Coordinates of C-alpha atoms and ligand atoms in Angstrom, one line a residue:
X1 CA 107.3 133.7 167.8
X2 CA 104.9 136.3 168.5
X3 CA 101.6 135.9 169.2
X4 CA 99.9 138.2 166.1
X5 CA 102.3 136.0 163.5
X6 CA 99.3 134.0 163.1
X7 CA 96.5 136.9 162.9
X8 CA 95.8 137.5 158.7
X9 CA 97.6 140.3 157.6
X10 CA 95.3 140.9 154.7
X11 CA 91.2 139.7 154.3
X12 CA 90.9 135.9 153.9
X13 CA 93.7 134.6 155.9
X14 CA 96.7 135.7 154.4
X15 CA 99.8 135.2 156.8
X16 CA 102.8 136.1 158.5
X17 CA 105.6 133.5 156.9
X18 CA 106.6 133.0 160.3
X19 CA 103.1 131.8 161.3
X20 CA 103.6 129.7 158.5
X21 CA 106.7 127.6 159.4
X22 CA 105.0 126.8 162.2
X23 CA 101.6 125.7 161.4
X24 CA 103.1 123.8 158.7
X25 CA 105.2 121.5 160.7
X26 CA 102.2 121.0 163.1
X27 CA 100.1 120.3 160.5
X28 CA 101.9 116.8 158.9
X29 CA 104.9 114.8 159.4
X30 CA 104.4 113.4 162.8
X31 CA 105.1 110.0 163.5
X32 CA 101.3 108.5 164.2
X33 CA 99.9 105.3 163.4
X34 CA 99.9 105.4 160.0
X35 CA 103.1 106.7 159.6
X36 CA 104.8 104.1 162.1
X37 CA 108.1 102.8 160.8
X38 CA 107.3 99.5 158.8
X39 CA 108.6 96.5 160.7
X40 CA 109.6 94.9 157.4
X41 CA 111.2 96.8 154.6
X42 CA 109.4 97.9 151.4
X43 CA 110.1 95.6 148.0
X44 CA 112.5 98.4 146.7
X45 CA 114.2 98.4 149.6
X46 CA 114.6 94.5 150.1
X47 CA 117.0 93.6 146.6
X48 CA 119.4 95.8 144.8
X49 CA 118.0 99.0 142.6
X50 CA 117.9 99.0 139.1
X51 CA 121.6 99.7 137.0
X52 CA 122.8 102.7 135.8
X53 CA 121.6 104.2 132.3
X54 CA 123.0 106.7 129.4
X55 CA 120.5 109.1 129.7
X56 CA 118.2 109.5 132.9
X57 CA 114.5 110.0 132.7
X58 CA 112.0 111.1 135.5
X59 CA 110.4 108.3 137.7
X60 CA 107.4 106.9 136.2
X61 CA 105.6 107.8 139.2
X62 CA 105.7 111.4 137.6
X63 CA 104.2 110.0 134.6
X64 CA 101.2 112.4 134.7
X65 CA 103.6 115.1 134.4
X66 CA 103.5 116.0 131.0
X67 CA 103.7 118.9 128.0
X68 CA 99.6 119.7 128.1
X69 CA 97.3 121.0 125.3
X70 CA 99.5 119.5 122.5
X71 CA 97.4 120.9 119.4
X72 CA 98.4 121.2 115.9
X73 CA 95.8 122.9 113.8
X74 CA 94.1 120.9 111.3
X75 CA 95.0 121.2 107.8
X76 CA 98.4 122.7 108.5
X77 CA 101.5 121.2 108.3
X78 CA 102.6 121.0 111.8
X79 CA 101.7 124.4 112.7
X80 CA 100.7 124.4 117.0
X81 CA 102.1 124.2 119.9
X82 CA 102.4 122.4 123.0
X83 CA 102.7 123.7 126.8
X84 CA 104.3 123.5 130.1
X85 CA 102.4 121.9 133.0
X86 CA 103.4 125.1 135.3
X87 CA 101.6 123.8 138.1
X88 CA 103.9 120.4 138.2
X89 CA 107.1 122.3 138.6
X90 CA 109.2 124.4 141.3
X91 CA 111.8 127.1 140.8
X92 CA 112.3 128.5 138.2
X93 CA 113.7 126.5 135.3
X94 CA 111.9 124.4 133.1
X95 CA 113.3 121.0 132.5
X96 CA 114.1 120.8 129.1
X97 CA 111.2 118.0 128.1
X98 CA 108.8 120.1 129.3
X99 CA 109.8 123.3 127.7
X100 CA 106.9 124.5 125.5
X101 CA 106.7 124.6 121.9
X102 CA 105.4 126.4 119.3
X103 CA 105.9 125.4 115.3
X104 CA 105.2 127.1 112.7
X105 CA 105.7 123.8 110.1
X106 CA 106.7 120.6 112.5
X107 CA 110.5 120.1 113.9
X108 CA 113.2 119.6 110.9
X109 CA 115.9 117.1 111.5
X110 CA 118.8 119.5 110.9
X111 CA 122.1 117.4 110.3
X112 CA 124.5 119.7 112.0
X113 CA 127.3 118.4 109.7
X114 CA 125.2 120.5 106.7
X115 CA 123.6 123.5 108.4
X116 CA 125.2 126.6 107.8
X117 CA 124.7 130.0 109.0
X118 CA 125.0 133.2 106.7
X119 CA 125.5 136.8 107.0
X120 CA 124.7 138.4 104.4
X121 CA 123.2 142.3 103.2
X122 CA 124.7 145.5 104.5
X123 CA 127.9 144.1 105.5
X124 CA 131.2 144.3 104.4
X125 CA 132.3 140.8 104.3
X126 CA 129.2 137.9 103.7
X127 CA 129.8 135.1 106.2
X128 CA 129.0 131.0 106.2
X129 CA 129.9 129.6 109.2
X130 CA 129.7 125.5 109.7
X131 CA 128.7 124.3 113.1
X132 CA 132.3 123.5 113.8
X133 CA 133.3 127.2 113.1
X134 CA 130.5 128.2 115.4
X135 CA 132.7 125.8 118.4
X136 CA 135.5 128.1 118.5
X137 CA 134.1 131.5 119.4
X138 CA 133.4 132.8 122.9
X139 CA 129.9 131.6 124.9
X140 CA 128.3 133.7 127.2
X141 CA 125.6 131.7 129.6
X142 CA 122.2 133.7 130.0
X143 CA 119.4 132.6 132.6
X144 CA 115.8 133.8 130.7
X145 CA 112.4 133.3 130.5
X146 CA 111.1 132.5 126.3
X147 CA 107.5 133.9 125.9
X148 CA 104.8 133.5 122.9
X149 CA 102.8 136.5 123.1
X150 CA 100.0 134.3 122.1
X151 CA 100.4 133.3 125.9
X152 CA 96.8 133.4 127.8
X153 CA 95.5 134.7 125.1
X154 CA 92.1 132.2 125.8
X155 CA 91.2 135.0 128.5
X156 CA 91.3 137.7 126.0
X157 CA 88.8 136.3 123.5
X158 CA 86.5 134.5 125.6
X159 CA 83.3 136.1 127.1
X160 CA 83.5 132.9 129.4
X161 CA 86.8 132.3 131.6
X162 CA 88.0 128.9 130.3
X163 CA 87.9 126.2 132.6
X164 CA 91.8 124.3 132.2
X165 CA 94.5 123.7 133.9
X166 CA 96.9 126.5 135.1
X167 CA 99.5 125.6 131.7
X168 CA 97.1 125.0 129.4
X169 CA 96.1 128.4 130.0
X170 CA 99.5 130.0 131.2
X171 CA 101.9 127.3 130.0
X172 CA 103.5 128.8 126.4
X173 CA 106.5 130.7 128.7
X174 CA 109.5 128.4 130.1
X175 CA 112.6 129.4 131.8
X176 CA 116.2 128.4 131.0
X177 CA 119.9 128.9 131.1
X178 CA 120.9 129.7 127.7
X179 CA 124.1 129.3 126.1
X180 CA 125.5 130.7 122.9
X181 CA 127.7 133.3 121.0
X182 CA 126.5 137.1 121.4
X183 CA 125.4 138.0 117.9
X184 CA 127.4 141.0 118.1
X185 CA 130.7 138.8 117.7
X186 CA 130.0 137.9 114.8
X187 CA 128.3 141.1 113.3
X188 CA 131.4 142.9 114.0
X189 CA 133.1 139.9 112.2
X190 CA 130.9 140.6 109.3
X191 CA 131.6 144.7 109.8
X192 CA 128.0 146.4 109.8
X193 CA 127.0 148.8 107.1
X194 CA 126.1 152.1 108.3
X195 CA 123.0 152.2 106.3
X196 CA 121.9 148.8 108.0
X197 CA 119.4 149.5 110.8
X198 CA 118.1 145.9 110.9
X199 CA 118.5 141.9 111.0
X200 CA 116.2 139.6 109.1
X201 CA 116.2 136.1 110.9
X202 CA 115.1 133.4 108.9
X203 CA 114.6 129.6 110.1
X204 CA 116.0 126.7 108.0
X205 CA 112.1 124.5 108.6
X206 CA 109.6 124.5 106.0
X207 CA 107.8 127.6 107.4
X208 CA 110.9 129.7 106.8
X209 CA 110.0 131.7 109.4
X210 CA 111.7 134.7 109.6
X211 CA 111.3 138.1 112.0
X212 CA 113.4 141.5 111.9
X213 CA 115.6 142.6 114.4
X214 CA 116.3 146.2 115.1
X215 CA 119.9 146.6 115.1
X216 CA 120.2 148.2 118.8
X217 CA 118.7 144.7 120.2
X218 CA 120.8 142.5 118.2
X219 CA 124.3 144.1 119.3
X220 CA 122.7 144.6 122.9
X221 CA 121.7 141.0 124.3
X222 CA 121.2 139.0 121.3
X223 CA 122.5 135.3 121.5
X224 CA 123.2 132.1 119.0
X225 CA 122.3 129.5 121.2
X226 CA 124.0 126.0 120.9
X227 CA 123.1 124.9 124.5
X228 CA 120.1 124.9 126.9
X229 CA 120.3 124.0 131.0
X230 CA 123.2 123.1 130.0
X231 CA 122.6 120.3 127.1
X232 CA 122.6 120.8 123.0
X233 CA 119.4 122.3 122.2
X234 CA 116.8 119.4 121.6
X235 CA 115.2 119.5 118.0
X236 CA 112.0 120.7 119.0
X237 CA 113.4 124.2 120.3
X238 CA 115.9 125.0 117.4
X239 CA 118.8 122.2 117.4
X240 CA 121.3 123.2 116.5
X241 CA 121.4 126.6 116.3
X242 CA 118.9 129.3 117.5
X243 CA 118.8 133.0 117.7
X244 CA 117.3 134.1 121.3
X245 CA 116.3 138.0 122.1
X246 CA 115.7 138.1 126.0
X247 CA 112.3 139.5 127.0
X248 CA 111.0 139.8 123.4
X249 CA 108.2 138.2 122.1
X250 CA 109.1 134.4 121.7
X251 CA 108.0 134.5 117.9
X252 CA 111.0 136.6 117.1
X253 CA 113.8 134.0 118.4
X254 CA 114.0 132.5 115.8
X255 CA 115.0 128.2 115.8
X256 CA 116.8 126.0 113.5
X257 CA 118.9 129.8 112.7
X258 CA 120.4 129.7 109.3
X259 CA 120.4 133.5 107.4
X260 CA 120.8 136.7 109.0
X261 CA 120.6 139.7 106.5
X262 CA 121.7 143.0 106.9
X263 CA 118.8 145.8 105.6
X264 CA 117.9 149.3 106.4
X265 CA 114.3 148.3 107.2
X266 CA 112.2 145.4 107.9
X267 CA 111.0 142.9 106.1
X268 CA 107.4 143.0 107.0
X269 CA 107.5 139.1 106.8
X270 CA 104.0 137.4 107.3
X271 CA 104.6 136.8 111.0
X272 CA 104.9 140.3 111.7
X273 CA 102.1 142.0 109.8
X274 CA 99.4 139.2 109.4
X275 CA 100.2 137.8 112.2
X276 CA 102.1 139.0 115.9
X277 CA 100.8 142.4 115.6
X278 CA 98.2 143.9 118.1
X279 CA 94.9 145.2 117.1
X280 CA 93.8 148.1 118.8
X281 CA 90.2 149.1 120.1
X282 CA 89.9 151.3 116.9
X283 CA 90.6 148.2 114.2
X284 CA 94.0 149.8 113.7
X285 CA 97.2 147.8 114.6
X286 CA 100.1 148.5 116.2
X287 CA 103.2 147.6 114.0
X288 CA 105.5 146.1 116.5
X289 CA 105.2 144.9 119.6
X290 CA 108.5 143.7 121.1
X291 CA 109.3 143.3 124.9
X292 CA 106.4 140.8 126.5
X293 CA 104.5 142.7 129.4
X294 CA 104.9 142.3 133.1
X295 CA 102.6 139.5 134.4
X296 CA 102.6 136.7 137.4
X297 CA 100.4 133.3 137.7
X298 CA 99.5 131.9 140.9
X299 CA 100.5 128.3 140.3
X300 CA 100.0 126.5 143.3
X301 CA 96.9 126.2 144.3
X302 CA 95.7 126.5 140.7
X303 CA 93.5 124.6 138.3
X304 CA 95.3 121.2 137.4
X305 CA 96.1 120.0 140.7
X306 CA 93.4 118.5 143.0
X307 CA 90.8 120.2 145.3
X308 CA 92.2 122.0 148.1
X309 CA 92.1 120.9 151.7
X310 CA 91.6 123.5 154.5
X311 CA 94.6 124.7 156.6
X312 CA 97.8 126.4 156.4
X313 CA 99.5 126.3 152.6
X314 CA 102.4 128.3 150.6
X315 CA 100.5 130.3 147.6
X316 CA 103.7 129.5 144.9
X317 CA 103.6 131.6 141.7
X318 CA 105.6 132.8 138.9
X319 CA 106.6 136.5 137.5
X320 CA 108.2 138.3 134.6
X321 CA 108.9 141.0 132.7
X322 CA 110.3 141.6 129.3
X323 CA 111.0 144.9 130.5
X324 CA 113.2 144.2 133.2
X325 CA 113.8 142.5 137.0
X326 CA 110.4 142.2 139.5
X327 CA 110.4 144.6 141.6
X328 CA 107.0 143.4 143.4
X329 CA 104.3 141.1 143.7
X330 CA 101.6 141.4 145.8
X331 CA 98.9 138.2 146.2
X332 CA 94.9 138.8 147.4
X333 CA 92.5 136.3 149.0
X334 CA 90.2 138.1 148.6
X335 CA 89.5 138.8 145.0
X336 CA 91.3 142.3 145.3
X337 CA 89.8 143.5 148.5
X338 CA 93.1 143.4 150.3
X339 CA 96.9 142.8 149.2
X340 CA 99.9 141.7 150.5
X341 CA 103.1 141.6 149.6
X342 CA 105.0 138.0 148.5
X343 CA 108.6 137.2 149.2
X344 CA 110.2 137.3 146.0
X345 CA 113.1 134.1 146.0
X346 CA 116.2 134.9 145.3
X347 CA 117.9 135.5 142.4
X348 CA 115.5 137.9 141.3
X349 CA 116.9 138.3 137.7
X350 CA 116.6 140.4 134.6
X351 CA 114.2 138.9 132.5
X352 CA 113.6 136.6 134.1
X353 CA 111.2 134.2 135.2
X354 CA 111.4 135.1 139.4
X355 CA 109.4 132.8 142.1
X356 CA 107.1 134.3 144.6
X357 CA 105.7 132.6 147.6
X358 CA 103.1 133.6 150.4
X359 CA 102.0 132.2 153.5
X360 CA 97.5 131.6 153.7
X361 CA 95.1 129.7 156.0
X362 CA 92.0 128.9 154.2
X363 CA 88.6 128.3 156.4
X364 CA 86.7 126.4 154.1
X365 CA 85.3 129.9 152.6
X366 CA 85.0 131.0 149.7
X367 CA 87.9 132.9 149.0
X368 CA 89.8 134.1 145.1
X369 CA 93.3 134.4 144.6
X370 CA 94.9 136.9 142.6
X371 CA 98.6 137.9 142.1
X372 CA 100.0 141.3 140.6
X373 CA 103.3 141.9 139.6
X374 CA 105.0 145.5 139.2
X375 CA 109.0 145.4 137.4
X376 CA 111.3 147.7 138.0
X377 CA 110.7 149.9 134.7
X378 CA 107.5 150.9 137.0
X379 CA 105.1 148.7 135.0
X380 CA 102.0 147.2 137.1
X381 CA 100.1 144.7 135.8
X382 CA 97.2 145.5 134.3
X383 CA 93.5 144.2 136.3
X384 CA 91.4 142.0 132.7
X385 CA 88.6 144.8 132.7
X386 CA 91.9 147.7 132.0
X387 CA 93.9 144.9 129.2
X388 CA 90.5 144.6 127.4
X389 CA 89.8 148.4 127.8
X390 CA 93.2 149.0 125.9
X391 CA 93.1 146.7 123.8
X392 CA 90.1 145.7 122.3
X393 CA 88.2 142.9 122.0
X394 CA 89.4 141.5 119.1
X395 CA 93.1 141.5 120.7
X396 CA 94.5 138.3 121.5
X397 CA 98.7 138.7 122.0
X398 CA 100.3 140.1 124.9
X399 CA 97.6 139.4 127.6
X400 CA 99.1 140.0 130.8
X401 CA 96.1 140.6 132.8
X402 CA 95.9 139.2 136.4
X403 CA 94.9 135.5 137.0
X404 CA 91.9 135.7 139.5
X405 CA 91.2 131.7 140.6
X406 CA 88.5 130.9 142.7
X407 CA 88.1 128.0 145.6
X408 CA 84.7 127.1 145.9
X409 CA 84.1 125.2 149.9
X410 CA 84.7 121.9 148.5
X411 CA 87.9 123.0 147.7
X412 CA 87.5 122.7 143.9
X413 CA 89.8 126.1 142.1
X414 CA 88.3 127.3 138.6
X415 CA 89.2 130.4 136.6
X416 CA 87.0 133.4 137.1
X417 CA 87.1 136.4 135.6
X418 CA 87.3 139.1 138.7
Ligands
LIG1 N1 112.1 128.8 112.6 C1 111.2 129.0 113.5 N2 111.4 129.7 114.6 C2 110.5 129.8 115.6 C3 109.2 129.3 115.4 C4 108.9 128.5 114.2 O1 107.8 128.0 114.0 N3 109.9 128.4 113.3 N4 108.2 129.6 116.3 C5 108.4 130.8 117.1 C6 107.5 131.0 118.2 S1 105.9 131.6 117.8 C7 107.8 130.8 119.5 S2 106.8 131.3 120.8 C8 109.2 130.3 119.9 C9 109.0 129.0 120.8 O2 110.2 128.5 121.2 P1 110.3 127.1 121.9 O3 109.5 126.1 120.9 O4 111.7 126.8 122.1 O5 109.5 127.2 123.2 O6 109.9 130.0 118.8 C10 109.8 130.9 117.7 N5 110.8 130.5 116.7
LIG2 MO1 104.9 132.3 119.6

């Protein structure tokens, strides 16, 4: 231990990690008083637990730990979306209960006995394929984060920086271990068309959504997902069969999969024109918008959990890129005066959602923490003032902008625009 691992190493008391290991095990966890070893047991320990159970649930002691901002909007028929409490969760993967949603007409309850999946158009053989057919082909397992590019978008329409929690604001992206079928098995089963250049997707739930693929992304990582971390999917995100496009824009992964047709162009469906498509500063808009952009969140200490006490703590946060791996993150105090760089936790992978963590000692001052992610297609995330610049005011999908929150001296973190 040298004697400089606790000087800052960037304004506003960003540390050394070795500092850090240190300090923290100073700071709590020594036997005092209060923490004297009880002389009689505790009730749980005193009688035998509880019996086993089918299916496990969390302890109810992590009752507040819940899917936040559940919304539908009125007069729809189940059209909103739900989100995960980032701020309540480590690593990387998001617990499947938690996983955020996004419907375009409510959950169906698909029978999986009746749902069939066709392939149909420029092909030379048209395909329906039961569930049970589906069990026999070859799974691939995939580890990737699931995006809405309406994601954050609060910060691009409001003049005031909204004051919620860290996944009300952040929470429409979740991480999982996929498993499935590469669509490109079956393509090849169907035997592609030359003149076909695209997939349409459609949904078997009342919206029929449906989104169209290009043709390069289906035979490159597309998946038909029967499984996620490792369980059937659950209703809500597509049960029992989804499509899944790693690092595109969550819209176009399409749930509750039941047509895919073979065309030369797209469809221009309603969810790609009207809606999912980015206006530029001019009025125009762009036509497609595919791979989400690189972006981080600082989610501990963040807005949702309680007021901050002075002293040594681990900044935690979350990157990703649709483009690719992280190659960096670097996290500021200081509202962007200074910068260093986080240690990215191993795996760091493609597409991923990747953890970053940072050692600060906060004096009580007012300090804002920022975090800015670079992937390893070169991208850097953008600072609000250059997103808004770019984009326009009236653009509201694919905000990546850097997350600037503030701690005020009693401790109290708000979003601030900075
Ligand atoms: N059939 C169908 N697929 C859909 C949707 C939908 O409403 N219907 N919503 C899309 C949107 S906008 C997103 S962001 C993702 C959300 O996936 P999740 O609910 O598993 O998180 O599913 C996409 N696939
Ligand atoms: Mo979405």
């Amino acid at each position: 231990m040298r004697d400089d691992d606790e000087q800052p190493v960037a304004g506003n008391g960003l540390l050394h990690r070795r500092a850090f290991i240190r300090a923290g095990a100073g700071a709590i966890g020594s036997i005092g008083a209060a923490g004297a070893l009880a002389a009689t047991r505790p009730e749980w320990a005193r009688t035998p637990g509880a019996a086993m159970r089918g299916y496990g649930a969390p302890s109810p002691f992590e009752d507040h730990v819940q899917r936040v901002g559940i919304a539908a909007q009125p007069g729809t028929t189940g059209s909103g979306a739900s989100r995960t409490p980032l701020e309540h969760l480590e690593g990387t993967i998001t617990p499947n209960g938690l996983v955020f949603e996004r419907h375009h007409s409510g959950v169906p309850a698909i029978d999986p006995e009746r749902h069939r999946l066709k392939i149909h158009g420029l092909v030379k053989r048209p395909l329906a394929f039961t569930m049970a057919d589906l069990e026999r082909y070859p799974r691939v397992t995939r580890t990737c984060f699931l995006e809405c590019s309406g994601n954050s978008g609060a910060m691009a329409v409001s003049p005031e920086a909204p004051q919620r929690a860290c996944g009300e604001l952040h929470g429409l992206v979740s991480a999982s271990e996929y498993t499935g079928i590469p669509l490109a098995t079956l393509l090849d089963e169907a035997g592609v068309r030359e003149t076909a250049a695209w997939v349409i997707a459609e949904g078997d739930d009342a919206a029929r959504m449906s989104r169209s693929v290009p043709l390069s992304k289906a035979f490159d990582d597309a998946l038909l997902v029967l499984y996620q971390n490792g369980e059937r999917l659950r209703p809500e995100n597509g049960y029992p069969l989804r499509l899944l496009l790693p690092g595109f824009e969550g819209n176009m992964s399409i749930k509750w999969l039941h047509r895919l047709e073979l065309t030369a162009g797209p469809a221009m469906s309603r969810d790609e024109t009207s809606k999912y498509s980015d206006l530029r500063p001019d009025g125009s808009a762009l036509l497609f918008t595919f791979p989400m952009a690189v972006k981080s969140v600082i989610t501990t200490p963040s807005p949702g959990l309680g007021p901050l006490d002075r002293g040594t703590w681990e900044i935690s946060g979350l990157a990703w890129s649709g483009h690719g791996r992280i190659r960096r993150v670097a996290v500021s105090a200081d509202g962007g005066g200074s910068w260093t760089d986080a240690r990215l936790e191993a795996p760091v992978r493609d597409k991923c959602l990747t953890r970053f963590r940072a050692a600060w000692r906060w004096d009580g001052r007012p300090a804002v923490l920022m975090s800015r992610a670079v992937d390893d297609a070169g991208h850097v995330q953008p600072d609000r003032t250059t997103w808004l610049d770019h984009h326009g005011a009236r653009s509201f999908y694919h905000y990546n902008a850097i997350q600037s929150w503030a701690i005020s001296p009693d401790g109290t973190v708000r979003n601030v625009y900075a």
